[in-house]
PDB file of C-alpha atoms and ligand atoms in Angstrom:
ATOM      1  CA  MET U   1      29.989  19.344  29.396  1.00 61.00           C
ATOM      2  CA  THR U   2      27.687  20.813  26.731  1.00 71.00           C
ATOM      3  CA  GLN U   3      24.814  18.722  25.355  1.00 80.00           C
ATOM      4  CA  PRO U   4      25.174  17.647  21.686  1.00 91.00           C
ATOM      5  CA  THR U   5      22.817  19.561  19.346  1.00 96.00           C
ATOM      6  CA  CYS U   6      19.574  18.028  18.086  1.00 97.00           C
ATOM      7  CA  THR U   7      20.197  16.081  14.866  1.00 97.00           C
ATOM      8  CA  LYS U   8      16.849  17.178  13.440  1.00 97.00           C
ATOM      9  CA  CYS U   9      16.557  20.961  13.993  1.00 97.00           C
ATOM     10  CA  LYS U  10      20.289  21.433  14.443  1.00 97.00           C
ATOM     11  CA  LYS U  11      19.570  24.259  16.882  1.00 96.00           C
ATOM     12  CA  GLN U  12      18.420  23.076  20.294  1.00 96.00           C
ATOM     13  CA  PRO U  13      20.438  20.978  22.703  1.00 96.00           C
ATOM     14  CA  SER U  14      19.377  17.311  22.547  1.00 96.00           C
ATOM     15  CA  ILE U  15      17.695  15.708  25.550  1.00 96.00           C
ATOM     16  CA  TYR U  16      17.179  12.219  24.153  1.00 96.00           C
ATOM     17  CA  HIS U  17      19.354   9.677  22.351  1.00 96.00           C
ATOM     18  CA  ARG U  18      17.537   7.171  20.137  1.00 96.00           C
ATOM     19  CA  PRO U  19      19.875   4.197  20.183  1.00 94.00           C
ATOM     20  CA  TYR U  20      18.050   2.379  17.344  1.00 94.00           C
ATOM     21  CA  SER U  21      18.478   5.287  14.872  1.00 95.00           C
ATOM     22  CA  GLY U  22      21.474   7.128  16.288  1.00 95.00           C
ATOM     23  CA  GLU U  23      19.464  10.421  16.454  1.00 96.00           C
ATOM     24  CA  ARG U  24      19.859  12.883  19.278  1.00 97.00           C
ATOM     25  CA  LEU U  25      16.699  14.941  19.675  1.00 97.00           C
ATOM     26  CA  CYS U  26      15.549  18.043  21.494  1.00 97.00           C
ATOM     27  CA  GLY U  27      12.181  17.939  23.244  1.00 97.00           C
ATOM     28  CA  ALA U  28      10.231  19.616  20.447  1.00 97.00           C
ATOM     29  CA  CYS U  29      11.712  17.384  17.731  1.00 98.00           C
ATOM     30  CA  LEU U  30      11.128  14.237  19.818  1.00 98.00           C
ATOM     31  CA  ALA U  31       7.461  15.162  20.390  1.00 97.00           C
ATOM     32  CA  SER U  32       6.860  16.022  16.731  1.00 97.00           C
ATOM     33  CA  SER U  33       8.558  12.828  15.567  1.00 97.00           C
ATOM     34  CA  ILE U  34       6.235  10.790  17.839  1.00 98.00           C
ATOM     35  CA  LYS U  35       3.166  12.547  16.456  1.00 97.00           C
ATOM     36  CA  ASP U  36       4.435  12.018  12.885  1.00 97.00           C
ATOM     37  CA  ARG U  37       4.934   8.357  13.629  1.00 97.00           C
ATOM     38  CA  VAL U  38       1.376   7.960  14.934  1.00 98.00           C
ATOM     39  CA  GLN U  39       0.052   9.753  11.837  1.00 97.00           C
ATOM     40  CA  ARG U  40       2.114   7.537   9.544  1.00 97.00           C
ATOM     41  CA  THR U  41       0.912   4.389  11.343  1.00 97.00           C
ATOM     42  CA  ILE U  42      -2.679   5.538  10.935  1.00 97.00           C
ATOM     43  CA  SER U  43      -2.177   6.149   7.208  1.00 96.00           C
ATOM     44  CA  ARG U  44      -0.156   3.000   6.521  1.00 94.00           C
ATOM     45  CA  HIS U  45      -2.813   0.749   8.024  1.00 93.00           C
ATOM     46  CA  ASP U  46      -5.787   2.780   6.768  1.00 93.00           C
ATOM     47  CA  MET U  47      -7.041   3.064  10.327  1.00 95.00           C
ATOM     48  CA  LEU U  48      -9.333   6.062  10.060  1.00 94.00           C
ATOM     49  CA  GLN U  49     -11.756   7.771   7.735  1.00 93.00           C
ATOM     50  CA  HIS U  50     -12.439  11.480   7.736  1.00 91.00           C
ATOM     51  CA  ASP U  51     -15.710  10.920   9.636  1.00 94.00           C
ATOM     52  CA  SER U  52     -14.647   8.121  12.004  1.00 96.00           C
ATOM     53  CA  ARG U  53     -16.176   8.074  15.475  1.00 97.00           C
ATOM     54  CA  ILE U  54     -13.281   6.853  17.594  1.00 98.00           C
ATOM     55  CA  ALA U  55     -13.632   5.402  21.057  1.00 98.00           C
ATOM     56  CA  LEU U  56     -10.236   5.479  22.754  1.00 98.00           C
ATOM     57  CA  GLY U  57      -9.587   3.201  25.709  1.00 98.00           C
ATOM     58  CA  VAL U  58      -8.119   5.454  28.408  1.00 98.00           C
ATOM     59  CA  SER U  59      -6.649   3.873  31.526  1.00 96.00           C
ATOM     60  CA  GLY U  60      -5.014   6.913  33.033  1.00 95.00           C
ATOM     61  CA  GLY U  61      -1.515   5.569  32.302  1.00 96.00           C
ATOM     62  CA  LYS U  62       1.062   7.520  30.280  1.00 96.00           C
ATOM     63  CA  ASP U  63       0.409   5.763  26.965  1.00 97.00           C
ATOM     64  CA  SER U  64      -3.338   6.284  26.818  1.00 98.00           C
ATOM     65  CA  LEU U  65      -3.062   9.906  27.957  1.00 98.00           C
ATOM     66  CA  ALA U  66      -0.320  10.672  25.458  1.00 98.00           C
ATOM     67  CA  LEU U  67      -2.375   9.093  22.694  1.00 98.00           C
ATOM     68  CA  LEU U  68      -5.461  11.032  23.835  1.00 98.00           C
ATOM     69  CA  ASN U  69      -3.419  14.196  23.436  1.00 97.00           C
ATOM     70  CA  ILE U  70      -2.189  13.207  19.954  1.00 97.00           C
ATOM     71  CA  LEU U  71      -5.597  11.954  18.687  1.00 97.00           C
ATOM     72  CA  ALA U  72      -7.287  15.125  19.995  1.00 96.00           C
ATOM     73  CA  GLU U  73      -4.919  17.162  17.779  1.00 94.00           C
ATOM     74  CA  ILE U  74      -5.625  14.916  14.795  1.00 93.00           C
ATOM     75  CA  GLU U  75      -9.381  15.146  15.416  1.00 91.00           C
ATOM     76  CA  GLU U  76      -9.169  18.958  15.375  1.00 90.00           C
ATOM     77  CA  LYS U  77      -7.795  18.830  11.869  1.00 89.00           C
ATOM     78  CA  HIS U  78     -10.678  16.591  10.743  1.00 88.00           C
ATOM     79  CA  PRO U  79     -13.968  18.275  11.702  1.00 87.00           C
ATOM     80  CA  GLY U  80     -16.008  15.227  10.586  1.00 92.00           C
ATOM     81  CA  ALA U  81     -14.234  12.934  13.028  1.00 94.00           C
ATOM     82  CA  GLU U  82     -15.157  12.452  16.683  1.00 96.00           C
ATOM     83  CA  LEU U  83     -13.121  11.263  19.646  1.00 98.00           C
ATOM     84  CA  ILE U  84     -14.661   9.792  22.806  1.00 98.00           C
ATOM     85  CA  ALA U  85     -12.785   8.281  25.744  1.00 98.00           C
ATOM     86  CA  VAL U  86     -13.797   5.007  27.347  1.00 98.00           C
ATOM     87  CA  SER U  87     -12.427   3.636  30.603  1.00 98.00           C
ATOM     88  CA  ILE U  88     -12.940   0.267  32.239  1.00 98.00           C
ATOM     89  CA  ASP U  89     -12.944   0.023  35.974  1.00 97.00           C
ATOM     90  CA  GLU U  90     -11.716  -3.517  36.614  1.00 97.00           C
ATOM     91  CA  GLY U  91     -12.108  -3.053  40.361  1.00 97.00           C
ATOM     92  CA  VAL U  92      -8.510  -2.972  41.635  1.00 96.00           C
ATOM     93  CA  ARG U  93      -8.779  -0.911  44.790  1.00 94.00           C
ATOM     94  CA  GLY U  94      -6.039   1.681  45.316  1.00 92.00           C
ATOM     95  CA  TYR U  95      -4.889   1.362  41.713  1.00 93.00           C
ATOM     96  CA  ARG U  96      -7.677   1.735  39.163  1.00 93.00           C
ATOM     97  CA  ASP U  97      -9.719   4.210  41.190  1.00 90.00           C
ATOM     98  CA  GLU U  98      -6.742   6.590  41.228  1.00 92.00           C
ATOM     99  CA  SER U  99      -6.007   6.181  37.519  1.00 95.00           C
ATOM    100  CA  LEU U 100      -9.686   6.778  36.593  1.00 96.00           C
ATOM    101  CA  THR U 101      -9.651  10.059  38.470  1.00 96.00           C
ATOM    102  CA  ILE U 102      -6.585  11.108  36.451  1.00 96.00           C
ATOM    103  CA  ALA U 103      -8.227   9.946  33.198  1.00 97.00           C
ATOM    104  CA  SER U 104     -11.443  11.874  33.918  1.00 97.00           C
ATOM    105  CA  ARG U 105      -9.493  15.040  34.723  1.00 97.00           C
ATOM    106  CA  ALA U 106      -7.474  14.774  31.465  1.00 96.00           C
ATOM    107  CA  CYS U 107     -10.626  14.271  29.389  1.00 97.00           C
ATOM    108  CA  LYS U 108     -12.352  17.217  31.069  1.00 97.00           C
ATOM    109  CA  GLU U 109      -9.315  19.469  30.407  1.00 95.00           C
ATOM    110  CA  GLN U 110      -9.367  18.534  26.730  1.00 94.00           C
ATOM    111  CA  GLY U 111     -13.145  18.738  26.404  1.00 95.00           C
ATOM    112  CA  ILE U 112     -13.485  15.054  25.472  1.00 97.00           C
ATOM    113  CA  GLU U 113     -16.553  13.043  26.428  1.00 97.00           C
ATOM    114  CA  HIS U 114     -15.611  10.304  28.898  1.00 98.00           C
ATOM    115  CA  HIS U 115     -17.501   7.081  29.657  1.00 98.00           C
ATOM    116  CA  ILE U 116     -16.667   4.636  32.447  1.00 97.00           C
ATOM    117  CA  THR U 117     -17.967   1.112  32.693  1.00 97.00           C
ATOM    118  CA  SER U 118     -17.045  -1.411  35.382  1.00 97.00           C
ATOM    119  CA  PHE U 119     -16.508  -5.158  35.797  1.00 98.00           C
ATOM    120  CA  ALA U 120     -18.811  -4.926  38.805  1.00 97.00           C
ATOM    121  CA  ASP U 121     -21.703  -3.726  36.642  1.00 96.00           C
ATOM    122  CA  LEU U 122     -21.018  -6.024  33.691  1.00 96.00           C
ATOM    123  CA  TYR U 123     -19.974  -9.226  35.451  1.00 96.00           C
ATOM    124  CA  SER U 124     -20.966  -8.671  39.109  1.00 95.00           C
ATOM    125  CA  LEU U 125     -17.311  -9.293  39.969  1.00 95.00           C
ATOM    126  CA  THR U 126     -14.264  -7.160  40.584  1.00 97.00           C
ATOM    127  CA  MET U 127     -10.657  -7.983  39.777  1.00 97.00           C
ATOM    128  CA  ASP U 128      -9.890  -7.921  43.517  1.00 97.00           C
ATOM    129  CA  GLU U 129     -12.517 -10.647  44.033  1.00 96.00           C
ATOM    130  CA  ILE U 130     -11.159 -12.677  41.103  1.00 96.00           C
ATOM    131  CA  ALA U 131      -7.567 -12.294  42.253  1.00 95.00           C
ATOM    132  CA  THR U 132      -8.245 -13.316  45.843  1.00 93.00           C
ATOM    133  CA  GLY U 133     -10.643 -16.168  44.931  1.00 91.00           C
ATOM    134  CA  GLN U 134     -10.023 -19.691  43.620  1.00 89.00           C
ATOM    135  CA  ARG U 135      -8.522 -19.507  40.148  1.00 91.00           C
ATOM    136  CA  GLU U 136      -6.300 -21.466  37.814  1.00 91.00           C
ATOM    137  CA  LEU U 137      -4.773 -18.668  35.748  1.00 91.00           C
ATOM    138  CA  ALA U 138      -2.820 -15.483  36.414  1.00 89.00           C
ATOM    139  CA  ALA U 139      -5.026 -12.516  37.281  1.00 92.00           C
ATOM    140  CA  CYS U 140      -4.180 -10.762  34.002  1.00 91.00           C
ATOM    141  CA  SER U 141      -5.502 -13.686  31.948  1.00 90.00           C
ATOM    142  CA  TYR U 142      -9.009 -12.991  33.319  1.00 95.00           C
ATOM    143  CA  CYS U 143      -8.623  -9.247  33.326  1.00 96.00           C
ATOM    144  CA  GLY U 144      -7.420  -9.015  29.696  1.00 94.00           C
ATOM    145  CA  VAL U 145     -10.297 -11.070  28.285  1.00 95.00           C
ATOM    146  CA  LEU U 146     -12.963  -9.411  30.391  1.00 97.00           C
ATOM    147  CA  ARG U 147     -11.665  -5.948  29.609  1.00 97.00           C
ATOM    148  CA  ARG U 148     -11.539  -6.613  25.841  1.00 95.00           C
ATOM    149  CA  ARG U 149     -15.203  -7.625  25.951  1.00 96.00           C
ATOM    150  CA  ALA U 150     -16.118  -4.628  28.133  1.00 97.00           C
ATOM    151  CA  LEU U 151     -14.348  -2.209  25.781  1.00 98.00           C
ATOM    152  CA  ASN U 152     -16.040  -3.672  22.732  1.00 96.00           C
ATOM    153  CA  GLN U 153     -19.474  -3.496  24.342  1.00 96.00           C
ATOM    154  CA  ALA U 154     -18.869   0.099  25.461  1.00 97.00           C
ATOM    155  CA  ALA U 155     -17.598   1.226  22.034  1.00 98.00           C
ATOM    156  CA  ARG U 156     -20.516  -0.500  20.285  1.00 97.00           C
ATOM    157  CA  SER U 157     -23.086   1.093  22.574  1.00 97.00           C
ATOM    158  CA  LEU U 158     -21.560   4.507  21.854  1.00 97.00           C
ATOM    159  CA  ASP U 159     -21.908   3.878  18.077  1.00 97.00           C
ATOM    160  CA  ALA U 160     -18.185   4.125  17.591  1.00 98.00           C
ATOM    161  CA  ASP U 161     -16.787   2.678  14.394  1.00 96.00           C
ATOM    162  CA  ARG U 162     -13.248   2.450  15.727  1.00 97.00           C
ATOM    163  CA  LEU U 163     -11.961   1.271  19.066  1.00 98.00           C
ATOM    164  CA  ALA U 164      -8.462   2.635  19.583  1.00 98.00           C
ATOM    165  CA  THR U 165      -6.115   1.318  22.245  1.00 98.00           C
ATOM    166  CA  ALA U 166      -2.766   2.726  23.274  1.00 98.00           C
ATOM    167  CA  HIS U 167      -0.621  -0.378  22.899  1.00 97.00           C
ATOM    168  CA  ASN U 168       2.938   0.782  22.375  1.00 98.00           C
ATOM    169  CA  LEU U 169       5.806  -0.911  20.586  1.00 98.00           C
ATOM    170  CA  ASP U 170       6.953  -2.685  23.784  1.00 97.00           C
ATOM    171  CA  ASP U 171       3.443  -4.085  24.320  1.00 95.00           C
ATOM    172  CA  MET U 172       3.293  -5.311  20.708  1.00 96.00           C
ATOM    173  CA  ALA U 173       6.717  -6.999  20.845  1.00 97.00           C
ATOM    174  CA  GLN U 174       5.802  -8.640  24.184  1.00 95.00           C
ATOM    175  CA  THR U 175       2.500  -9.899  22.723  1.00 93.00           C
ATOM    176  CA  ALA U 176       4.345 -11.330  19.722  1.00 93.00           C
ATOM    177  CA  ILE U 177       6.734 -13.277  21.964  1.00 94.00           C
ATOM    178  CA  LEU U 178       3.878 -14.476  24.206  1.00 91.00           C
ATOM    179  CA  ASN U 179       1.799 -15.705  21.250  1.00 88.00           C
ATOM    180  CA  LEU U 180       4.778 -17.527  19.782  1.00 88.00           C
ATOM    181  CA  LEU U 181       5.591 -19.127  23.158  1.00 88.00           C
ATOM    182  CA  ARG U 182       1.967 -20.269  23.417  1.00 85.00           C
ATOM    183  CA  GLY U 183       1.942 -21.373  19.758  1.00 83.00           C
ATOM    184  CA  ASP U 184      -1.200 -19.323  19.201  1.00 79.00           C
ATOM    185  CA  LEU U 185      -1.376 -18.249  15.556  1.00 75.00           C
ATOM    186  CA  ASN U 186      -4.976 -17.038  15.820  1.00 73.00           C
ATOM    187  CA  ARG U 187      -4.036 -14.480  18.439  1.00 75.00           C
ATOM    188  CA  LEU U 188      -1.277 -13.199  16.170  1.00 76.00           C
ATOM    189  CA  ALA U 189      -4.108 -12.044  13.898  1.00 69.00           C
ATOM    190  CA  LEU U 190      -5.485  -9.834  16.626  1.00 72.00           C
ATOM    191  CA  MET U 191      -2.137  -8.045  16.759  1.00 82.00           C
ATOM    192  CA  HIS U 192      -2.726  -6.464  13.407  1.00 86.00           C
ATOM    193  CA  PRO U 193      -2.771  -2.719  14.228  1.00 92.00           C
ATOM    194  CA  GLY U 194      -5.361  -1.898  11.590  1.00 91.00           C
ATOM    195  CA  GLY U 195      -7.813  -4.391  13.070  1.00 87.00           C
ATOM    196  CA  ARG U 196     -10.423  -6.475  11.326  1.00 82.00           C
ATOM    197  CA  ASP U 197     -14.060  -5.884  10.403  1.00 84.00           C
ATOM    198  CA  LEU U 198     -15.909  -8.654  12.157  1.00 84.00           C
ATOM    199  CA  PRO U 199     -19.630  -8.834  12.887  1.00 85.00           C
ATOM    200  CA  GLY U 200     -20.388  -7.612  16.434  1.00 89.00           C
ATOM    201  CA  PHE U 201     -16.926  -6.127  16.905  1.00 91.00           C
ATOM    202  CA  VAL U 202     -15.997  -2.477  16.672  1.00 95.00           C
ATOM    203  CA  ARG U 203     -12.828  -2.423  14.584  1.00 94.00           C
ATOM    204  CA  ARG U 204      -9.842  -2.230  16.922  1.00 94.00           C
ATOM    205  CA  ILE U 205      -6.976  -0.006  15.909  1.00 96.00           C
ATOM    206  CA  LYS U 206      -3.600   0.530  17.555  1.00 97.00           C
ATOM    207  CA  PRO U 207      -2.251   3.907  16.316  1.00 98.00           C
ATOM    208  CA  TYR U 208       0.454   4.016  18.985  1.00 98.00           C
ATOM    209  CA  CYS U 209       1.985   0.620  18.172  1.00 98.00           C
ATOM    210  CA  GLU U 210       5.267   1.933  16.769  1.00 98.00           C
ATOM    211  CA  VAL U 211       6.101   4.240  19.673  1.00 98.00           C
ATOM    212  CA  PRO U 212       8.545   2.713  22.183  1.00 98.00           C
ATOM    213  CA  GLU U 213       7.464   2.872  25.793  1.00 97.00           C
ATOM    214  CA  CYS U 214      10.442   5.041  26.885  1.00 97.00           C
ATOM    215  CA  GLU U 215       9.529   7.632  24.191  1.00 98.00           C
ATOM    216  CA  SER U 216       5.932   7.601  25.323  1.00 98.00           C
ATOM    217  CA  ALA U 217       7.103   8.402  28.867  1.00 97.00           C
ATOM    218  CA  MET U 218       9.239  11.252  27.474  1.00 97.00           C
ATOM    219  CA  TYR U 219       6.205  12.593  25.523  1.00 98.00           C
ATOM    220  CA  ALA U 220       4.062  12.568  28.650  1.00 97.00           C
ATOM    221  CA  HIS U 221       6.737  14.410  30.663  1.00 96.00           C
ATOM    222  CA  LEU U 222       7.352  16.959  27.890  1.00 96.00           C
ATOM    223  CA  HIS U 223       3.644  17.785  27.790  1.00 96.00           C
ATOM    224  CA  GLY U 224       3.318  17.906  31.564  1.00 95.00           C
ATOM    225  CA  LEU U 225       0.712  15.123  31.486  1.00 96.00           C
ATOM    226  CA  GLU U 226      -0.293  13.827  34.866  1.00 94.00           C
ATOM    227  CA  PHE U 227      -0.479  10.035  34.695  1.00 94.00           C
ATOM    228  CA  GLN U 228      -0.578   7.072  37.002  1.00 91.00           C
ATOM    229  CA  SER U 229       2.819   5.456  37.432  1.00 84.00           C
ATOM    230  CA  LEU U 230       1.967   2.914  40.149  1.00 87.00           C
ATOM    231  CA  PRO U 231       1.946  -0.639  38.764  1.00 88.00           C
ATOM    232  CA  CYS U 232      -1.135  -2.800  39.199  1.00 91.00           C
ATOM    233  CA  PRO U 233      -0.617  -5.107  42.225  1.00 91.00           C
ATOM    234  CA  TYR U 234      -1.342  -8.177  40.074  1.00 91.00           C
ATOM    235  CA  ALA U 235       0.998  -7.264  37.183  1.00 86.00           C
ATOM    236  CA  SER U 236       4.052  -9.182  38.399  1.00 74.00           C
ATOM    237  CA  GLU U 237       2.177 -12.523  38.139  1.00 65.00           C
ATOM    238  CA  ALA U 238       2.016 -12.269  34.392  1.00 71.00           C
ATOM    239  CA  MET U 239       4.248 -14.091  31.926  1.00 81.00           C
ATOM    240  CA  ARG U 240       4.287 -10.730  30.149  1.00 87.00           C
ATOM    241  CA  THR U 241       6.694  -9.481  32.822  1.00 87.00           C
ATOM    242  CA  ASP U 242       9.212 -12.193  31.759  1.00 90.00           C
ATOM    243  CA  ALA U 243       8.757 -11.210  28.096  1.00 94.00           C
ATOM    244  CA  ARG U 244       9.258  -7.522  29.011  1.00 95.00           C
ATOM    245  CA  ASP U 245      12.487  -8.242  30.938  1.00 95.00           C
ATOM    246  CA  PHE U 246      13.822 -10.388  28.123  1.00 96.00           C
ATOM    247  CA  LEU U 247      13.031  -7.794  25.416  1.00 98.00           C
ATOM    248  CA  ASN U 248      14.486  -4.943  27.501  1.00 97.00           C
ATOM    249  CA  ARG U 249      17.741  -6.879  27.910  1.00 98.00           C
ATOM    250  CA  MET U 250      17.870  -7.671  24.199  1.00 97.00           C
ATOM    251  CA  GLU U 251      17.036  -4.074  23.207  1.00 97.00           C
ATOM    252  CA  SER U 252      19.877  -2.682  25.340  1.00 96.00           C
ATOM    253  CA  LYS U 253      22.340  -5.082  23.713  1.00 97.00           C
ATOM    254  CA  ARG U 254      20.868  -4.879  20.208  1.00 97.00           C
ATOM    255  CA  PRO U 255      18.900  -1.667  19.684  1.00 97.00           C
ATOM    256  CA  GLY U 256      15.970  -2.211  17.318  1.00 97.00           C
ATOM    257  CA  THR U 257      15.132  -5.718  18.615  1.00 98.00           C
ATOM    258  CA  LYS U 258      11.577  -4.812  19.703  1.00 98.00           C
ATOM    259  CA  ASN U 259      10.864  -3.310  16.292  1.00 97.00           C
ATOM    260  CA  ILE U 260      12.127  -6.439  14.515  1.00 97.00           C
ATOM    261  CA  VAL U 261      10.080  -8.763  16.741  1.00 96.00           C
ATOM    262  CA  TYR U 262       6.944  -6.653  16.117  1.00 95.00           C
ATOM    263  CA  ARG U 263       7.431  -6.453  12.344  1.00 94.00           C
ATOM    264  CA  THR U 264       8.184 -10.157  12.028  1.00 92.00           C
ATOM    265  CA  ALA U 265       4.972 -10.972  13.910  1.00 90.00           C
ATOM    266  CA  LEU U 266       3.020  -8.711  11.547  1.00 88.00           C
ATOM    267  CA  LYS U 267       4.339 -10.629   8.558  1.00 86.00           C
ATOM    268  CA  LEU U 268       2.727 -13.754  10.054  1.00 81.00           C
ATOM    269  CA  ALA U 269      -0.474 -11.905  11.020  1.00 70.00           C
ATOM    270  CA  PRO U 270      -2.054 -11.489   7.534  1.00 60.00           C
ATOM    271  CA  GLU U 271      -2.085 -15.272   7.115  1.00 55.00           C
ATOM    272  CA  ALA U 272      -3.845 -15.708  10.442  1.00 50.00           C
ATOM    273  CA  ARG U 273      -6.251 -12.860   9.607  1.00 54.00           C
ATOM    274  CA  ARG U 274      -7.895 -14.824   6.831  1.00 47.00           C
ATOM    275  CA  THR U 275      -8.728 -17.704   9.146  1.00 47.00           C
ATOM    276  CA  GLY U 276     -10.958 -15.647  11.490  1.00 52.00           C
ATOM    277  CA  VAL U 277     -14.519 -17.014  11.596  1.00 60.00           C
ATOM    278  CA  MET U 278     -17.145 -15.448  13.850  1.00 71.00           C
ATOM    279  CA  GLY U 279     -20.363 -16.749  15.357  1.00 83.00           C
ATOM    280  CA  SER U 280     -22.209 -15.812  18.561  1.00 90.00           C
ATOM    281  CA  CYS U 281     -21.587 -17.076  22.073  1.00 92.00           C
ATOM    282  CA  GLU U 282     -24.404 -19.388  23.084  1.00 94.00           C
ATOM    283  CA  THR U 283     -24.381 -17.950  26.627  1.00 94.00           C
ATOM    284  CA  CYS U 284     -24.029 -14.173  26.241  1.00 92.00           C
ATOM    285  CA  GLY U 285     -24.667 -13.620  22.533  1.00 90.00           C
ATOM    286  CA  GLU U 286     -21.436 -11.676  22.090  1.00 90.00           C
ATOM    287  CA  PRO U 287     -19.419 -12.445  18.926  1.00 87.00           C
ATOM    288  CA  SER U 288     -17.183 -15.462  19.353  1.00 88.00           C
ATOM    289  CA  PRO U 289     -15.234 -17.837  17.106  1.00 81.00           C
ATOM    290  CA  GLU U 290     -16.194 -20.678  19.449  1.00 87.00           C
ATOM    291  CA  PRO U 291     -19.693 -21.809  20.666  1.00 92.00           C
ATOM    292  CA  LYS U 292     -18.885 -20.240  24.045  1.00 94.00           C
ATOM    293  CA  CYS U 293     -16.821 -17.057  24.191  1.00 93.00           C
ATOM    294  CA  ARG U 294     -13.629 -16.914  26.223  1.00 93.00           C
ATOM    295  CA  ALA U 295     -15.154 -14.451  28.670  1.00 96.00           C
ATOM    296  CA  CYS U 296     -18.040 -16.782  29.496  1.00 96.00           C
ATOM    297  CA  GLN U 297     -15.668 -19.735  29.760  1.00 96.00           C
ATOM    298  CA  LEU U 298     -13.553 -17.838  32.335  1.00 96.00           C
ATOM    299  CA  LEU U 299     -16.591 -16.532  34.251  1.00 95.00           C
ATOM    300  CA  GLU U 300     -18.000 -20.081  34.486  1.00 94.00           C
ATOM    301  CA  SER U 301     -14.656 -21.481  35.678  1.00 94.00           C
ATOM    302  CA  LEU U 302     -14.651 -18.878  38.478  1.00 92.00           C
ATOM    303  CA  ALA U 303     -18.216 -19.707  39.519  1.00 83.00           C
ATOM    304  CA  SER U 304     -17.607 -23.497  39.648  1.00 74.00           C
TER     305      SER U 304
HETATM  306 FE1  SF4 T 401      -5.627  -6.239  34.794  1.00 58.67          FE
HETATM  307 FE2  SF4 T 401      -3.240  -7.451  34.853  1.00 58.67          FE
HETATM  308 FE3  SF4 T 401      -3.507  -4.970  33.936  1.00 58.67          FE
HETATM  309 FE4  SF4 T 401      -3.779  -5.448  36.537  1.00 58.67          FE
HETATM  310  S1  SF4 T 401      -1.898  -5.723  35.294  1.00 58.67           S
HETATM  311  S2  SF4 T 401      -5.103  -4.144  35.281  1.00 58.67           S
HETATM  312  S3  SF4 T 401      -4.782  -7.461  36.507  1.00 58.67           S
HETATM  313  S4  SF4 T 401      -4.373  -6.823  32.999  1.00 58.67           S
HETATM  314 ZN1   ZN T 402     -20.186 -15.379  26.109  1.00 58.67          ZN
END
């Protein structure tokens, strides 16, 4: 059976069917449509300036390495802009050490400066120690908060004015569902892909937020990117796994569901954005809307 022809270039055989748009795309058209989408997201949310110094969080997974590839191309077209990669070593033996090796290699190949900072250095704790110790929450609840703080500190110390993360559309839709299930309107504000200018925080941007995870995987394969595909051993504990399964089931029955969930959450986000107030944590001095930041609250709960 012959492959249908690409609906965009009308020349090459298609390799990918986009159920939510009905398009059938060849590899080149799929890759260029993903790059265009990232570029449109950046423009729509005013994410970058011509001289932005961007710190990109790179884990060594497919999404961050694909975004590294795309942002490096964009940076080349804007000589005033700079791209630096930042990785956080949470201390998950057999998982993060491997992905950091992959991340370092990818940065070296592309000539991008790469900085690594670890939970062990910042908090004198590793995720393995947190996960195997006494705790009340899922491992990811500690990891997510501590990593966000580590990334912000790293980006700030590198004088970056943007902190980019490679959250994809699936991540955004899952976060929307989780925030709604927790009734947490303030966290919806943090979903805004263009970020907020808050004292002490490097503005966080999410240029990859409209790219579905399956297309990100295709992009990585099409570009021959080596990435870590092993899941973190603590991932299955997270409520996020339930949200992912639910959204995947819905998406296969009703293509476009993830996009609708994400866009609906964004409509709520501007309201929440205006309510953000920022002070300093009385313990660590990092910016915090509460007298004690969430990272210090969690670290203290682990120590008690
Ligand atoms: Fe951290 Fe959870 Fe991600 Fe593992 S899956 S690296 S514990 S946030
Ligand atoms: Zn603190």
